Amino acid sequence: MNQDHDSKTKPFLDRSHLQANCENCFGLCCVALPFSASVDFAVSKDAGHPCKHLQDNFRCRVHTKLRQIGFRGCTVYDCFGAGQQVSQVTYGGQDWRNNPKSAAEMYQVFPVMWQLHELLWYLSEALSLNGAHPIHSELRLAEQDTQRLTSLSPQFILELDVASHRASVNTLLLRTSELVRNEAKQQNPSPAFKPKIEGRGIDLMGANLKGADLRCANLRGAYLIAANLKGTDLRVADLIGADLRDADLRGADLTGSLFLTQTQLNAAKGDHTTRIPASLIYPMHWSHH
Ligand code: SF4
């Protein structure tokens, strides 16, 4: 598969509105979400309690040294833009400090918005893929519907049946994946192209897959924790929900991979030799590996 093929199936996708914009947020992830003392967090805190490092202006006091002081989890997290949506649209710029009455509600709305924005992330990607053309109208309807849900009032957002909405979107994403991967396989029918290591939810924890040809592999929900993926070819591989914590992606090619998120990338190890999709950014901490 060459780069021309990649650029045809996966044009640059501007999803900046679906990426965290902390400047326009009331530090919602730092308040609404709980965390437990672990390798990812130096301390524990309950949902609805501000992190002790959150300042009055909603900026993180230790932002530049999170990893060094034991808050690796914060450097992995991405809200898909749900933080600024809840802060500026759902609550019209009224923050939880000045409006303590709506604070508890805002903390409940945020995780729901996060799920809706995650779906928007996947749907926008699916719509950018030529191979998914046969179902573009269904994808567009699902995107419009999800977009509509994100602008509901807090009361309606909290009444949503998000699980069933997720399930119907997931059906479309599965079909997208099959269409796109089958198309790529047909265009590249060499025997070496057939992925040997794949399977939904496959357990590849700590596996040594160095240099493997994983093009078009179905790695949905795969457990790739601490796997050696150095130099792997993951183009057009479906990585939705794959657990890439501490997976070594140095020298790997993820351009044109399907449904990869910033959080997955942030949780993995990589460096300047890792090739990533154009709509994602190189994690700040990668330069240290
Ligand atoms: S919720 Fe999102 S936008 Fe808000 S501080 Fe957290 S990461 Fe940034």
Short mmCIF file of C-alpha atoms and ligand atoms in Angstrom, two decimals:
data_model
loop_
_atom_site.label_atom_id
_atom_site.label_comp_id
_atom_site.label_asym_id
_atom_site.label_seq_id
_atom_site.Cartn_x
_atom_site.Cartn_y
_atom_site.Cartn_z
CA MET A 1 0.00 0.00 0.00
CA ASN A 2 1.41 3.38 -0.88
CA GLN A 3 0.85 6.83 0.49
CA ASP A 4 -1.38 7.80 -2.44
CA HIS A 5 -3.79 5.15 -1.34
CA ASP A 6 -3.66 6.44 2.20
CA SER A 7 -4.32 10.00 1.26
CA LYS A 8 -7.30 8.93 -0.84
CA THR A 9 -8.95 6.91 1.88
CA LYS A 10 -8.01 9.18 4.74
CA PRO A 11 -7.77 12.86 3.79
CA PHE A 12 -6.70 15.32 6.44
CA LEU A 13 -9.53 15.63 8.85
CA ASP A 14 -9.94 18.75 10.93
CA ARG A 15 -11.40 17.62 14.21
CA SER A 16 -9.99 20.42 16.35
CA HIS A 17 -13.49 21.09 17.75
CA LEU A 18 -13.44 17.51 19.05
CA GLN A 19 -10.16 17.98 20.91
CA ALA A 20 -9.76 19.43 24.39
CA ASN A 21 -9.62 23.21 24.52
CA CYS A 22 -8.76 23.72 28.19
CA GLU A 23 -8.63 27.52 27.81
CA ASN A 24 -12.40 27.49 27.32
CA CYS A 25 -13.22 25.00 30.04
CA PHE A 26 -13.82 25.16 33.78
CA GLY A 27 -11.29 22.39 34.43
CA LEU A 28 -14.13 19.88 34.33
CA CYS A 29 -11.99 16.75 34.13
CA CYS A 30 -10.09 18.01 37.18
CA VAL A 31 -13.31 18.30 39.20
CA ALA A 32 -16.00 16.02 37.84
CA LEU A 33 -13.96 12.83 37.49
CA PRO A 34 -12.72 10.60 40.32
CA PHE A 35 -9.27 9.06 40.38
CA SER A 36 -7.54 6.46 42.51
CA ALA A 37 -3.97 6.46 43.74
CA SER A 38 -2.05 4.24 41.31
CA VAL A 39 0.77 4.40 38.79
CA ASP A 40 -1.36 6.99 36.99
CA PHE A 41 -2.30 9.22 39.93
CA ALA A 42 -0.23 10.17 42.97
CA VAL A 43 -3.35 10.58 45.14
CA SER A 44 -7.03 9.63 45.17
CA LYS A 45 -9.96 11.99 44.85
CA ASP A 46 -13.74 11.63 44.60
CA ALA A 47 -15.92 12.80 41.73
CA GLY A 48 -17.13 16.35 42.25
CA HIS A 49 -14.10 17.43 44.28
CA PRO A 50 -11.60 19.77 42.64
CA CYS A 51 -8.07 18.41 42.27
CA LYS A 52 -5.81 20.14 44.78
CA HIS A 53 -3.65 21.41 41.92
CA LEU A 54 -6.51 23.19 40.16
CA GLN A 55 -6.14 26.95 40.49
CA ASP A 56 -8.86 29.60 40.80
CA ASN A 57 -8.54 30.39 37.10
CA PHE A 58 -9.23 26.72 36.24
CA ARG A 59 -5.66 26.13 35.11
CA CYS A 60 -3.52 23.29 36.42
CA ARG A 61 -0.71 24.44 38.72
CA VAL A 62 1.51 21.49 37.86
CA HIS A 63 0.69 21.15 34.18
CA THR A 64 4.31 21.13 33.01
CA LYS A 65 5.49 18.48 35.46
CA LEU A 66 2.52 16.12 35.73
CA ARG A 67 4.51 13.02 34.77
CA GLN A 68 7.40 13.81 37.09
CA ILE A 69 5.12 14.14 40.13
CA GLY A 70 3.01 11.04 39.48
CA PHE A 71 0.02 12.33 37.51
CA ARG A 72 0.61 10.41 34.30
CA GLY A 73 -3.16 9.80 34.00
CA CYS A 74 -3.75 13.51 33.37
CA THR A 75 -1.31 13.52 30.44
CA VAL A 76 -3.14 10.63 28.81
CA TYR A 77 -6.68 11.97 29.16
CA ASP A 78 -8.52 13.77 26.34
CA CYS A 79 -12.15 14.87 26.60
CA PHE A 80 -12.92 15.02 22.84
CA GLY A 81 -13.88 18.67 23.35
CA ALA A 82 -16.65 17.82 25.82
CA GLY A 83 -15.13 20.17 28.43
CA GLN A 84 -15.50 23.34 26.42
CA GLN A 85 -18.94 22.26 25.12
CA VAL A 86 -20.34 21.82 28.64
CA SER A 87 -18.64 24.98 29.92
CA GLN A 88 -19.47 27.36 27.09
CA VAL A 89 -22.58 25.92 25.45
CA THR A 90 -24.54 23.81 27.93
CA TYR A 91 -23.87 26.23 30.80
CA GLY A 92 -23.31 29.36 28.70
CA GLY A 93 -20.02 30.27 30.37
CA GLN A 94 -21.40 30.06 33.95
CA ASP A 95 -18.79 28.19 35.96
CA TRP A 96 -19.29 25.87 38.95
CA ARG A 97 -17.49 28.14 41.41
CA ASN A 98 -19.87 31.06 40.84
CA ASN A 99 -22.90 28.82 40.41
CA PRO A 100 -22.57 26.14 43.05
CA LYS A 101 -26.25 25.19 42.64
CA SER A 102 -25.63 23.83 39.16
CA ALA A 103 -22.22 22.33 39.99
CA ALA A 104 -23.41 18.80 40.85
CA GLU A 105 -25.54 18.69 37.73
CA MET A 106 -22.65 19.93 35.57
CA TYR A 107 -20.45 17.10 36.88
CA GLN A 108 -23.09 14.57 35.79
CA VAL A 109 -23.60 16.17 32.39
CA PHE A 110 -19.87 16.13 31.61
CA PRO A 111 -19.37 12.31 31.33
CA VAL A 112 -22.48 12.06 29.14
CA MET A 113 -21.18 14.82 26.89
CA TRP A 114 -17.84 13.02 26.79
CA GLN A 115 -19.54 9.93 25.38
CA LEU A 116 -21.43 11.97 22.78
CA HIS A 117 -18.26 13.73 21.68
CA GLU A 118 -16.40 10.44 21.47
CA LEU A 119 -19.10 9.19 19.09
CA LEU A 120 -18.78 12.39 17.05
CA TRP A 121 -15.05 11.75 16.81
CA TYR A 122 -15.61 8.30 15.33
CA LEU A 123 -18.48 9.37 13.08
CA SER A 124 -16.54 12.27 11.59
CA GLU A 125 -13.71 9.87 10.79
CA ALA A 126 -16.09 7.33 9.24
CA LEU A 127 -17.54 10.07 7.04
CA SER A 128 -14.09 10.96 5.77
CA LEU A 129 -13.48 7.43 4.47
CA ASN A 130 -14.23 6.76 0.81
CA GLY A 131 -14.63 3.06 1.46
CA ALA A 132 -17.59 3.79 3.74
CA HIS A 133 -19.42 5.59 0.96
CA PRO A 134 -22.29 3.04 0.74
CA ILE A 135 -23.37 4.01 4.27
CA HIS A 136 -22.44 7.69 4.26
CA SER A 137 -26.08 8.82 4.43
CA GLU A 138 -26.67 6.67 7.54
CA LEU A 139 -23.46 7.95 9.08
CA ARG A 140 -24.43 11.53 8.35
CA LEU A 141 -27.83 11.05 10.00
CA ALA A 142 -26.17 9.52 13.06
CA GLU A 143 -23.71 12.42 13.20
CA GLN A 144 -26.50 15.00 12.95
CA ASP A 145 -28.51 13.20 15.58
CA THR A 146 -25.53 13.02 17.95
CA GLN A 147 -24.72 16.67 17.30
CA ARG A 148 -28.31 17.57 18.18
CA LEU A 149 -28.04 15.69 21.48
CA THR A 150 -24.94 17.69 22.46
CA SER A 151 -26.91 20.93 22.36
CA LEU A 152 -29.75 19.77 24.61
CA SER A 153 -30.35 21.37 27.99
CA PRO A 154 -28.78 19.68 31.03
CA GLN A 155 -32.07 18.07 32.11
CA PHE A 156 -32.55 16.39 28.72
CA ILE A 157 -28.92 15.34 28.51
CA LEU A 158 -29.25 13.54 31.83
CA GLU A 159 -32.35 11.71 30.63
CA LEU A 160 -30.69 10.35 27.49
CA ASP A 161 -30.37 6.61 26.91
CA VAL A 162 -26.72 6.96 25.91
CA ALA A 163 -26.08 3.20 25.95
CA SER A 164 -28.62 2.49 23.22
CA HIS A 165 -27.42 5.47 21.17
CA ARG A 166 -23.85 4.17 21.46
CA ALA A 167 -24.98 0.69 20.39
CA SER A 168 -26.66 1.98 17.22
CA VAL A 169 -23.65 4.12 16.31
CA ASN A 170 -21.34 1.19 16.99
CA THR A 171 -23.23 -0.93 14.46
CA LEU A 172 -22.45 1.71 11.84
CA LEU A 173 -18.81 1.90 12.88
CA LEU A 174 -18.47 -1.88 12.56
CA ARG A 175 -19.89 -1.74 9.04
CA THR A 176 -17.57 1.16 8.23
CA SER A 177 -14.58 -0.83 9.40
CA GLU A 178 -15.52 -3.88 7.34
CA LEU A 179 -16.18 -1.84 4.20
CA VAL A 180 -12.96 0.13 4.43
CA ARG A 181 -10.71 -2.79 5.34
CA ASN A 182 -12.24 -5.03 2.66
CA GLU A 183 -11.75 -2.35 0.04
CA ALA A 184 -8.10 -1.91 1.03
CA LYS A 185 -7.54 -5.69 0.97
CA GLN A 186 -9.03 -5.96 -2.51
CA GLN A 187 -6.76 -3.22 -3.76
CA ASN A 188 -3.73 -4.96 -2.24
CA PRO A 189 -4.36 -8.69 -2.68
CA SER A 190 -0.81 -9.88 -2.00
CA PRO A 191 -0.64 -12.84 0.45
CA ALA A 192 1.57 -10.84 2.79
CA PHE A 193 -1.21 -8.34 3.11
CA LYS A 194 -3.57 -10.70 4.91
CA PRO A 195 -3.36 -9.94 8.61
CA LYS A 196 -2.45 -13.04 10.62
CA ILE A 197 -2.77 -11.51 14.03
CA GLU A 198 -6.20 -10.11 14.61
CA GLY A 199 -9.54 -10.58 16.25
CA ARG A 200 -11.92 -8.47 18.21
CA GLY A 201 -10.77 -8.21 21.83
CA ILE A 202 -7.73 -10.44 21.14
CA ASP A 203 -5.30 -10.71 24.08
CA LEU A 204 -1.87 -9.56 22.91
CA MET A 205 -0.66 -8.20 26.23
CA GLY A 206 3.12 -7.98 26.21
CA ALA A 207 3.28 -9.76 22.83
CA ASN A 208 6.35 -9.31 20.67
CA LEU A 209 4.94 -8.16 17.33
CA LYS A 210 8.02 -6.26 16.25
CA GLY A 211 7.92 -5.42 12.55
CA ALA A 212 4.60 -7.26 12.00
CA ASP A 213 2.45 -6.51 9.00
CA LEU A 214 -0.84 -5.65 10.64
CA ARG A 215 -2.37 -3.76 7.75
CA CYS A 216 -6.17 -4.01 7.73
CA ALA A 217 -6.16 -6.12 10.91
CA ASN A 218 -9.25 -6.11 13.08
CA LEU A 219 -7.85 -5.05 16.44
CA ARG A 220 -11.07 -3.70 17.91
CA GLY A 221 -10.77 -3.71 21.68
CA ALA A 222 -7.50 -5.68 21.47
CA TYR A 223 -5.40 -5.88 24.63
CA LEU A 224 -2.06 -4.57 23.47
CA ILE A 225 -0.81 -3.41 26.86
CA ALA A 226 3.00 -3.24 26.84
CA ALA A 227 3.11 -5.04 23.48
CA ASN A 228 6.19 -4.59 21.34
CA LEU A 229 4.77 -2.91 18.23
CA LYS A 230 8.07 -1.44 17.09
CA GLY A 231 8.13 -0.96 13.33
CA THR A 232 4.66 -2.49 12.82
CA ASP A 233 2.54 -1.52 9.86
CA LEU A 234 -0.89 -0.63 11.23
CA ARG A 235 -2.29 1.18 8.23
CA VAL A 236 -6.04 0.61 7.84
CA ALA A 237 -6.02 -1.52 11.01
CA ASP A 238 -9.14 -0.96 13.12
CA LEU A 239 -7.90 0.14 16.54
CA ILE A 240 -11.17 1.26 18.09
CA GLY A 241 -11.04 0.74 21.85
CA ALA A 242 -7.67 -1.09 21.66
CA ASP A 243 -5.74 -0.81 24.90
CA LEU A 244 -2.34 0.56 23.91
CA ARG A 245 -1.07 1.43 27.39
CA ASP A 246 2.73 1.27 27.33
CA ALA A 247 2.70 -0.39 23.91
CA ASP A 248 5.92 0.45 22.10
CA LEU A 249 5.03 2.23 18.87
CA ARG A 250 8.49 3.44 17.92
CA GLY A 251 8.91 3.16 14.15
CA ALA A 252 5.29 2.02 13.73
CA ASP A 253 3.10 3.37 10.95
CA LEU A 254 -0.38 4.34 12.14
CA THR A 255 -1.26 6.62 9.24
CA GLY A 256 -4.63 5.58 7.90
CA SER A 257 -5.38 3.39 10.92
CA LEU A 258 -9.05 3.42 11.85
CA PHE A 259 -10.61 5.06 14.91
CA LEU A 260 -7.43 5.84 16.83
CA THR A 261 -7.85 8.47 19.58
CA GLN A 262 -5.47 10.92 21.19
CA THR A 263 -5.90 9.13 24.52
CA GLN A 264 -4.73 5.82 23.04
CA LEU A 265 -1.71 7.53 21.54
CA ASN A 266 -0.91 9.37 24.77
CA ALA A 267 -1.00 6.10 26.71
CA ALA A 268 1.49 4.40 24.37
CA LYS A 269 5.22 4.84 23.97
CA GLY A 270 6.53 6.41 20.80
CA ASP A 271 8.89 8.93 19.33
CA HIS A 272 9.58 10.93 16.18
CA THR A 273 9.89 7.71 14.17
CA THR A 274 6.25 6.82 14.85
CA ARG A 275 3.94 7.84 12.05
CA ILE A 276 0.56 9.04 13.28
CA PRO A 277 -2.74 10.05 11.64
CA ALA A 278 -2.80 13.70 10.56
CA SER A 279 -5.67 14.68 12.86
CA LEU A 280 -3.77 13.60 16.00
CA ILE A 281 -0.81 15.30 17.65
CA TYR A 282 2.49 13.89 18.92
CA PRO A 283 2.23 13.45 22.70
CA MET A 284 4.52 15.89 24.52
CA HIS A 285 6.14 13.13 26.57
CA TRP A 286 7.13 11.00 23.56
CA SER A 287 10.35 12.90 23.04
CA HIS A 288 11.62 11.42 26.30
CA HIS A 289 11.42 7.83 25.09
S1 SF4 B 1 -12.35 18.65 30.53
FE1 SF4 B 1 -11.25 18.73 28.59
S2 SF4 B 1 -11.11 20.91 28.07
FE2 SF4 B 1 -11.63 20.74 30.26
S3 SF4 B 1 -9.67 20.84 31.38
FE3 SF4 B 1 -10.17 18.68 31.05
S4 SF4 B 1 -9.15 18.12 29.14
FE4 SF4 B 1 -9.22 20.38 29.22
#
